[in-house]
Amino acid sequence: MIEQLNSLQSVLAFNGKDNYVSLGKKLEFKIEKEITLEAWVYCQKQRRRTGIISNVFDTGVSESGYGLLLDGKSGVFFALKTLSKNIQYFGNKPESLKLNQWHHVAATYDGQQMKLYLDGVAIAVKSCSDSGIDYEPENDLLIGTYKDNNETYPFFGKLAEVRLWKVARIPSEIQQNMHQSLVGNELGLVGYWPLNEGHSNIAYDKTSNANHGIINGANWEQSPVPIVQVKSNFELGVINTMAKKNPPTANSSPTEPRTSPTPEKAAEIERKLLSTGLEDYGFWSQEMARQKAQQTEPDEPFRRGRIWC
């Protein structure tokens, strides 16, 4: 099943004041050298150093981390602190990121060059040869804001499909899947937050790292995002089967937990199914066995090739 491009989908909306997603400090976020940051952004107001995804720490004395930021002039910044250089705020030409429109933005570093991409096209390149990224002092990774110990620059607008890679993706790779959702097991993918759950205060990481984020204040909205959501018949069949088994009877409570998984549980099941590209038969069979054990009514007869009266 493939949802139509620009169909209405759930996205996360930030108020530009105090909304953000906290991902914390995780070993996976301390990428050694090669890195790619990606996101779909719908910017409603520009402000310098506004954070899309960032763990930058910059007090003027102490500097660390990486970030994809706004530059305050309808452009984007790639912030990066390498081991032997001062922090770089590398930007593109102003008036490239239009307000109130969806744009795909990406930044890459391969140990030699910093590059910025807008809607799949490289728009700026800067030389920055170094042996790695500096994380001292270590800062929390945040979506929807820039924040260190004395400054905060929150994002005003909507975000979707936030991705973090430990490889420097090349243009063809960025272009290949910028308009479609990922599975979560792609080579080099460290974190993947689609921000499309549409409920709860959890932003789920669809990689096997499962570094889920806590949503602080941001709200779910429906928006026509230029992303194709690809779901296989296998995935749809398993999720729908688990949701529809054992409907409430006259003697059962409508809130009985065996009738349908909670949204959080459904998201967890979906993540596990997706974590190995829908190939984890062990998990699938265990889940089916658990559902079978809770079943209170016999299965309907399986009929094939005959007409029964």
mmCIF file of C-alpha atoms in Angstrom:
data_model
loop_
_atom_site.group_PDB
_atom_site.id
_atom_site.type_symbol
_atom_site.label_atom_id
_atom_site.label_comp_id
_atom_site.label_asym_id
_atom_site.label_seq_id
_atom_site.Cartn_x
_atom_site.Cartn_y
_atom_site.Cartn_z
ATOM 1 C CA MET A 1 0.000 0.000 0.000
ATOM 2 C CA ILE A 2 1.357 3.428 -0.960
ATOM 3 C CA GLU A 3 -0.283 6.605 0.276
ATOM 4 C CA GLN A 4 -0.532 9.411 -2.252
ATOM 5 C CA LEU A 5 2.162 12.099 -2.294
ATOM 6 C CA ASN A 6 0.982 15.263 -0.505
ATOM 7 C CA SER A 7 -1.844 13.398 1.212
ATOM 8 C CA LEU A 8 -2.822 14.611 4.663
ATOM 9 C CA GLN A 9 -0.557 13.107 7.316
ATOM 10 C CA SER A 10 0.133 13.702 10.981
ATOM 11 C CA VAL A 11 3.029 16.068 11.670
ATOM 12 C CA LEU A 12 4.365 17.782 14.777
ATOM 13 C CA ALA A 13 3.681 21.519 15.128
ATOM 14 C CA PHE A 14 5.892 23.779 17.284
ATOM 15 C CA ASN A 15 4.766 27.153 18.656
ATOM 16 C CA GLY A 16 8.123 28.967 18.509
ATOM 17 C CA LYS A 17 8.071 29.547 22.271
ATOM 18 C CA ASP A 18 8.634 26.507 24.437
ATOM 19 C CA ASN A 19 7.904 23.403 22.327
ATOM 20 C CA TYR A 20 10.534 20.760 21.580
ATOM 21 C CA VAL A 21 11.289 17.036 21.537
ATOM 22 C CA SER A 22 13.932 15.836 23.970
ATOM 23 C CA LEU A 23 16.059 12.887 22.845
ATOM 24 C CA GLY A 24 18.614 13.127 25.640
ATOM 25 C CA LYS A 25 22.252 12.064 25.580
ATOM 26 C CA LYS A 26 22.825 8.708 23.894
ATOM 27 C CA LEU A 27 25.978 6.973 22.709
ATOM 28 C CA GLU A 28 24.493 6.594 19.218
ATOM 29 C CA PHE A 29 24.223 10.384 18.905
ATOM 30 C CA LYS A 30 27.984 10.875 19.384
ATOM 31 C CA ILE A 31 28.790 10.203 15.755
ATOM 32 C CA GLU A 32 32.531 9.923 15.223
ATOM 33 C CA LYS A 33 33.056 11.845 11.973
ATOM 34 C CA GLU A 34 30.842 11.284 8.928
ATOM 35 C CA ILE A 35 27.302 12.543 9.476
ATOM 36 C CA THR A 36 24.064 13.429 7.694
ATOM 37 C CA LEU A 37 21.109 15.346 9.131
ATOM 38 C CA GLU A 38 17.763 15.437 7.312
ATOM 39 C CA ALA A 39 14.258 16.789 7.906
ATOM 40 C CA TRP A 40 11.141 18.073 6.210
ATOM 41 C CA VAL A 41 10.389 21.570 7.522
ATOM 42 C CA TYR A 42 7.436 23.938 7.234
ATOM 43 C CA CYS A 43 8.847 27.164 8.595
ATOM 44 C CA GLN A 44 6.394 29.880 9.649
ATOM 45 C CA LYS A 45 8.923 32.342 11.046
ATOM 46 C CA GLN A 46 12.668 32.802 10.700
ATOM 47 C CA ARG A 47 15.029 33.459 13.601
ATOM 48 C CA ARG A 48 18.782 33.052 13.665
ATOM 49 C CA ARG A 49 20.030 29.735 15.135
ATOM 50 C CA THR A 50 16.530 28.296 15.493
ATOM 51 C CA GLY A 51 16.948 24.547 15.939
ATOM 52 C CA ILE A 52 15.517 21.878 13.636
ATOM 53 C CA ILE A 53 17.645 19.102 15.167
ATOM 54 C CA SER A 54 20.631 20.047 17.314
ATOM 55 C CA ASN A 55 22.892 19.151 20.210
ATOM 56 C CA VAL A 56 25.076 22.243 19.720
ATOM 57 C CA PHE A 57 26.585 23.783 22.834
ATOM 58 C CA ASP A 58 28.056 27.235 22.273
ATOM 59 C CA THR A 59 28.694 29.736 25.035
ATOM 60 C CA GLY A 60 31.549 31.477 23.260
ATOM 61 C CA VAL A 61 33.992 29.735 25.586
ATOM 62 C CA SER A 62 32.775 26.138 25.289
ATOM 63 C CA GLU A 63 31.681 24.721 21.923
ATOM 64 C CA SER A 64 30.513 21.267 20.822
ATOM 65 C CA GLY A 65 28.104 19.227 18.737
ATOM 66 C CA TYR A 66 26.218 19.474 15.465
ATOM 67 C CA GLY A 67 22.943 20.945 14.318
ATOM 68 C CA LEU A 68 20.639 21.797 11.449
ATOM 69 C CA LEU A 69 19.405 25.335 12.120
ATOM 70 C CA LEU A 70 17.691 28.322 10.537
ATOM 71 C CA ASP A 71 19.865 31.337 9.727
ATOM 72 C CA GLY A 72 17.286 34.082 10.333
ATOM 73 C CA LYS A 73 17.301 35.167 6.654
ATOM 74 C CA SER A 74 15.140 32.485 5.024
ATOM 75 C CA GLY A 75 18.098 30.128 4.776
ATOM 76 C CA VAL A 76 19.608 27.277 6.803
ATOM 77 C CA PHE A 77 22.733 26.758 8.884
ATOM 78 C CA PHE A 78 24.818 23.633 9.342
ATOM 79 C CA ALA A 79 26.487 23.981 12.743
ATOM 80 C CA LEU A 80 29.462 21.714 13.421
ATOM 81 C CA LYS A 81 32.245 21.646 16.023
ATOM 82 C CA THR A 82 35.171 19.487 14.932
ATOM 83 C CA LEU A 83 38.077 18.444 17.143
ATOM 84 C CA SER A 84 40.680 20.996 16.089
ATOM 85 C CA LYS A 85 38.571 23.911 14.797
ATOM 86 C CA ASN A 86 36.179 26.475 16.180
ATOM 87 C CA ILE A 87 32.484 25.793 15.703
ATOM 88 C CA GLN A 88 31.322 26.460 12.141
ATOM 89 C CA TYR A 89 27.946 28.000 11.277
ATOM 90 C CA PHE A 90 27.857 27.274 7.582
ATOM 91 C CA GLY A 91 24.916 28.771 5.676
ATOM 92 C CA ASN A 92 23.447 29.074 2.225
ATOM 93 C CA LYS A 93 22.160 32.105 0.349
ATOM 94 C CA PRO A 94 19.229 33.968 1.956
ATOM 95 C CA GLU A 95 15.692 33.688 0.584
ATOM 96 C CA SER A 96 16.148 30.039 -0.360
ATOM 97 C CA LEU A 97 13.844 28.555 2.283
ATOM 98 C CA LYS A 98 10.356 29.930 1.633
ATOM 99 C CA LEU A 99 8.012 30.446 4.566
ATOM 100 C CA ASN A 100 4.773 28.457 4.814
ATOM 101 C CA GLN A 101 5.975 25.801 2.386
ATOM 102 C CA TRP A 102 7.314 22.291 2.930
ATOM 103 C CA HIS A 103 11.035 21.959 2.146
ATOM 104 C CA HIS A 104 13.467 19.098 2.553
ATOM 105 C CA VAL A 105 16.727 20.196 4.175
ATOM 106 C CA ALA A 106 19.882 18.142 4.684
ATOM 107 C CA ALA A 107 23.454 18.642 5.845
ATOM 108 C CA THR A 108 26.421 16.301 5.416
ATOM 109 C CA TYR A 109 30.034 16.103 6.591
ATOM 110 C CA ASP A 110 32.569 13.550 5.328
ATOM 111 C CA GLY A 111 35.651 14.681 7.251
ATOM 112 C CA GLN A 112 36.652 17.002 4.421
ATOM 113 C CA GLN A 113 33.644 19.086 3.401
ATOM 114 C CA MET A 114 30.429 20.430 4.888
ATOM 115 C CA LYS A 115 27.506 20.465 2.447
ATOM 116 C CA LEU A 116 23.973 21.847 2.572
ATOM 117 C CA TYR A 117 21.063 20.565 0.499
ATOM 118 C CA LEU A 118 17.658 22.107 -0.159
ATOM 119 C CA ASP A 119 14.962 19.929 -1.741
ATOM 120 C CA GLY A 120 17.625 17.418 -2.799
ATOM 121 C CA VAL A 121 19.944 19.918 -4.473
ATOM 122 C CA ALA A 122 23.378 20.845 -3.091
ATOM 123 C CA ILE A 123 23.292 24.601 -2.469
ATOM 124 C CA ALA A 124 26.518 25.249 -0.544
ATOM 125 C CA VAL A 125 29.880 23.592 0.144
ATOM 126 C CA LYS A 126 32.654 24.491 2.612
ATOM 127 C CA SER A 127 36.038 22.874 3.256
ATOM 128 C CA CYS A 128 36.542 21.711 6.851
ATOM 129 C CA SER A 129 39.136 18.958 7.084
ATOM 130 C CA ASP A 130 39.344 17.318 10.516
ATOM 131 C CA SER A 131 39.516 13.924 12.196
ATOM 132 C CA GLY A 132 36.214 13.970 14.072
ATOM 133 C CA ILE A 133 33.374 15.781 15.843
ATOM 134 C CA ASP A 134 33.835 17.322 19.299
ATOM 135 C CA TYR A 135 31.233 16.522 21.992
ATOM 136 C CA GLU A 136 32.837 18.167 25.010
ATOM 137 C CA PRO A 137 30.729 19.397 26.717
ATOM 138 C CA GLU A 138 28.018 16.913 25.728
ATOM 139 C CA ASN A 139 24.545 18.366 25.176
ATOM 140 C CA ASP A 140 21.089 16.817 24.782
ATOM 141 C CA LEU A 141 19.937 16.138 21.227
ATOM 142 C CA LEU A 142 16.742 18.135 20.619
ATOM 143 C CA ILE A 143 14.206 18.406 17.819
ATOM 144 C CA GLY A 144 12.466 21.745 17.339
ATOM 145 C CA THR A 145 14.841 23.982 19.276
ATOM 146 C CA TYR A 146 18.412 25.075 19.855
ATOM 147 C CA LYS A 147 19.281 25.024 23.552
ATOM 148 C CA ASP A 148 22.461 25.194 25.593
ATOM 149 C CA ASN A 149 23.048 26.423 29.146
ATOM 150 C CA ASN A 150 22.263 30.089 28.430
ATOM 151 C CA GLU A 151 20.390 30.358 25.113
ATOM 152 C CA THR A 152 17.221 28.905 23.586
ATOM 153 C CA TYR A 153 15.996 29.382 20.003
ATOM 154 C CA PRO A 154 12.722 27.462 19.426
ATOM 155 C CA PHE A 155 11.316 26.561 16.007
ATOM 156 C CA PHE A 156 7.970 27.951 14.811
ATOM 157 C CA GLY A 157 6.312 25.681 12.265
ATOM 158 C CA LYS A 158 5.944 21.984 11.489
ATOM 159 C CA LEU A 159 8.469 19.161 11.239
ATOM 160 C CA ALA A 160 8.397 15.651 9.784
ATOM 161 C CA GLU A 161 10.775 12.833 8.834
ATOM 162 C CA VAL A 162 13.775 13.759 10.991
ATOM 163 C CA ARG A 163 16.738 11.496 10.203
ATOM 164 C CA LEU A 164 20.252 11.099 11.614
ATOM 165 C CA TRP A 165 22.951 9.078 9.820
ATOM 166 C CA LYS A 166 26.524 8.116 10.673
ATOM 167 C CA VAL A 167 27.516 8.331 7.020
ATOM 168 C CA ALA A 168 27.871 11.281 4.656
ATOM 169 C CA ARG A 169 25.106 10.611 2.155
ATOM 170 C CA ILE A 170 25.730 11.524 -1.464
ATOM 171 C CA PRO A 171 23.218 13.541 -3.561
ATOM 172 C CA SER A 172 21.695 10.512 -5.300
ATOM 173 C CA GLU A 173 21.030 8.823 -1.944
ATOM 174 C CA ILE A 174 19.379 11.919 -0.515
ATOM 175 C CA GLN A 175 17.224 12.333 -3.605
ATOM 176 C CA GLN A 176 16.308 8.659 -3.746
ATOM 177 C CA ASN A 177 14.270 8.542 -0.536
ATOM 178 C CA MET A 178 13.632 12.136 0.491
ATOM 179 C CA HIS A 179 10.026 11.759 -0.718
ATOM 180 C CA GLN A 180 9.311 8.431 0.963
ATOM 181 C CA SER A 181 9.321 7.018 4.454
ATOM 182 C CA LEU A 182 12.108 4.691 5.596
ATOM 183 C CA VAL A 183 11.973 1.212 7.074
ATOM 184 C CA GLY A 184 14.419 1.989 9.898
ATOM 185 C CA ASN A 185 17.145 -0.542 9.121
ATOM 186 C CA GLU A 186 18.858 1.362 6.298
ATOM 187 C CA LEU A 187 22.665 1.174 6.329
ATOM 188 C CA GLY A 188 24.169 3.937 8.469
ATOM 189 C CA LEU A 189 20.841 5.154 9.890
ATOM 190 C CA VAL A 190 21.274 6.050 13.577
ATOM 191 C CA GLY A 191 17.957 7.725 14.388
ATOM 192 C CA TYR A 192 14.661 8.034 12.508
ATOM 193 C CA TRP A 193 11.775 10.055 13.907
ATOM 194 C CA PRO A 194 8.931 10.296 11.328
ATOM 195 C CA LEU A 195 6.878 12.453 13.745
ATOM 196 C CA ASN A 196 3.682 11.033 12.285
ATOM 197 C CA GLU A 197 2.170 9.142 15.226
ATOM 198 C CA GLY A 198 -0.678 11.640 15.619
ATOM 199 C CA HIS A 199 -1.174 10.829 19.312
ATOM 200 C CA SER A 200 0.610 10.670 22.681
ATOM 201 C CA ASN A 201 3.698 12.562 23.837
ATOM 202 C CA ILE A 202 6.238 10.095 22.434
ATOM 203 C CA ALA A 203 8.196 10.631 19.209
ATOM 204 C CA TYR A 204 9.172 7.107 18.223
ATOM 205 C CA ASP A 205 12.573 6.231 16.809
ATOM 206 C CA LYS A 206 11.932 3.613 14.113
ATOM 207 C CA THR A 207 15.508 2.276 14.191
ATOM 208 C CA SER A 208 16.511 -0.666 16.367
ATOM 209 C CA ASN A 209 18.220 1.821 18.706
ATOM 210 C CA ALA A 210 14.735 2.837 19.899
ATOM 211 C CA ASN A 211 15.873 6.224 21.190
ATOM 212 C CA HIS A 212 12.363 7.618 21.542
ATOM 213 C CA GLY A 213 11.851 11.302 22.295
ATOM 214 C CA ILE A 214 9.631 13.048 24.835
ATOM 215 C CA ILE A 215 7.375 15.674 23.252
ATOM 216 C CA ASN A 216 7.191 18.851 25.298
ATOM 217 C CA GLY A 217 4.184 20.960 24.338
ATOM 218 C CA ALA A 218 4.236 20.438 20.560
ATOM 219 C CA ASN A 219 0.898 19.446 19.021
ATOM 220 C CA TRP A 220 -0.164 16.988 16.348
ATOM 221 C CA GLU A 221 -1.637 18.428 13.151
ATOM 222 C CA GLN A 222 -2.697 17.144 9.761
ATOM 223 C CA SER A 223 -0.733 18.528 6.821
ATOM 224 C CA PRO A 224 -0.186 17.619 3.133
ATOM 225 C CA VAL A 225 3.429 16.483 3.413
ATOM 226 C CA PRO A 226 5.302 15.560 0.190
ATOM 227 C CA ILE A 227 6.145 12.122 1.593
ATOM 228 C CA VAL A 228 4.938 8.754 0.356
ATOM 229 C CA GLN A 229 4.166 6.447 3.270
ATOM 230 C CA VAL A 230 4.964 2.927 2.101
ATOM 231 C CA LYS A 231 3.428 0.031 4.016
ATOM 232 C CA SER A 232 3.508 -3.567 2.898
ATOM 233 C CA ASN A 233 0.463 -5.833 2.860
ATOM 234 C CA PHE A 234 2.277 -7.997 5.424
ATOM 235 C CA GLU A 235 2.559 -5.119 7.889
ATOM 236 C CA LEU A 236 -1.021 -3.998 7.342
ATOM 237 C CA GLY A 237 -2.342 -7.528 7.685
ATOM 238 C CA VAL A 238 -0.547 -8.249 10.963
ATOM 239 C CA ILE A 239 -1.470 -4.936 12.597
ATOM 240 C CA ASN A 240 -5.101 -5.170 11.483
ATOM 241 C CA THR A 241 -5.364 -8.788 12.632
ATOM 242 C CA MET A 242 -4.094 -7.900 16.101
ATOM 243 C CA ALA A 243 -6.445 -4.918 16.311
ATOM 244 C CA LYS A 244 -9.573 -6.817 15.177
ATOM 245 C CA LYS A 245 -9.229 -10.132 17.044
ATOM 246 C CA ASN A 246 -11.710 -10.841 19.838
ATOM 247 C CA PRO A 247 -14.226 -7.983 19.525
ATOM 248 C CA PRO A 248 -16.167 -7.173 22.727
ATOM 249 C CA THR A 249 -19.104 -9.430 23.518
ATOM 250 C CA ALA A 250 -22.155 -8.807 25.643
ATOM 251 C CA ASN A 251 -20.293 -10.248 28.648
ATOM 252 C CA SER A 252 -17.041 -8.379 28.117
ATOM 253 C CA SER A 253 -15.999 -4.885 28.981
ATOM 254 C CA PRO A 254 -15.462 -2.534 26.020
ATOM 255 C CA THR A 255 -12.202 -1.437 27.620
ATOM 256 C CA GLU A 256 -10.918 -4.982 28.031
ATOM 257 C CA PRO A 257 -7.235 -4.854 27.004
ATOM 258 C CA ARG A 258 -7.350 -8.065 24.957
ATOM 259 C CA THR A 259 -9.658 -6.512 22.299
ATOM 260 C CA SER A 260 -7.115 -4.140 20.788
ATOM 261 C CA PRO A 261 -3.604 -2.904 21.603
ATOM 262 C CA THR A 262 -3.251 0.609 22.969
ATOM 263 C CA PRO A 263 -1.836 3.214 20.543
ATOM 264 C CA GLU A 264 1.482 3.024 22.379
ATOM 265 C CA LYS A 265 1.532 -0.786 22.175
ATOM 266 C CA ALA A 266 0.545 -0.722 18.509
ATOM 267 C CA ALA A 267 3.395 1.698 17.798
ATOM 268 C CA GLU A 268 5.817 -0.575 19.678
ATOM 269 C CA ILE A 269 4.640 -3.606 17.719
ATOM 270 C CA GLU A 270 4.924 -1.669 14.458
ATOM 271 C CA ARG A 271 8.461 -0.531 15.345
ATOM 272 C CA LYS A 272 9.565 -4.096 16.078
ATOM 273 C CA LEU A 273 8.027 -5.351 12.880
ATOM 274 C CA LEU A 274 9.780 -2.636 10.910
ATOM 275 C CA SER A 275 13.110 -2.835 12.729
ATOM 276 C CA THR A 276 14.413 -5.654 10.538
ATOM 277 C CA GLY A 277 12.616 -4.781 7.340
ATOM 278 C CA LEU A 278 9.546 -6.916 8.172
ATOM 279 C CA GLU A 279 11.698 -10.033 8.274
ATOM 280 C CA ASP A 280 11.544 -10.748 12.012
ATOM 281 C CA TYR A 281 9.376 -13.851 11.857
ATOM 282 C CA GLY A 282 10.319 -14.770 15.446
ATOM 283 C CA PHE A 283 8.683 -11.675 16.870
ATOM 284 C CA TRP A 284 5.671 -12.044 14.573
ATOM 285 C CA SER A 285 5.057 -15.649 15.574
ATOM 286 C CA GLN A 286 5.403 -14.839 19.285
ATOM 287 C CA GLU A 287 2.893 -12.011 18.968
ATOM 288 C CA MET A 288 0.443 -14.259 17.122
ATOM 289 C CA ALA A 289 0.863 -16.926 19.805
ATOM 290 C CA ARG A 290 0.147 -14.361 22.535
ATOM 291 C CA GLN A 291 -3.020 -13.247 20.744
ATOM 292 C CA LYS A 292 -4.053 -16.878 20.279
ATOM 293 C CA ALA A 293 -3.599 -17.589 24.006
ATOM 294 C CA GLN A 294 -5.947 -14.720 24.868
ATOM 295 C CA GLN A 295 -8.610 -15.804 22.384
ATOM 296 C CA THR A 296 -11.915 -16.833 24.001
ATOM 297 C CA GLU A 297 -13.790 -17.949 20.884
ATOM 298 C CA PRO A 298 -12.843 -20.642 18.350
ATOM 299 C CA ASP A 299 -11.417 -19.628 14.995
ATOM 300 C CA GLU A 300 -13.802 -19.519 12.070
ATOM 301 C CA PRO A 301 -13.471 -22.539 9.715
ATOM 302 C CA PHE A 302 -10.897 -22.110 6.992
ATOM 303 C CA ARG A 303 -12.605 -22.742 3.659
ATOM 304 C CA ARG A 304 -10.792 -23.082 0.383
ATOM 305 C CA GLY A 305 -12.036 -24.178 -3.040
ATOM 306 C CA ARG A 306 -15.480 -25.307 -1.884
ATOM 307 C CA ILE A 307 -18.936 -23.839 -1.347
ATOM 308 C CA TRP A 308 -20.409 -24.699 2.047
ATOM 309 C CA CYS A 309 -24.111 -24.708 2.783
#
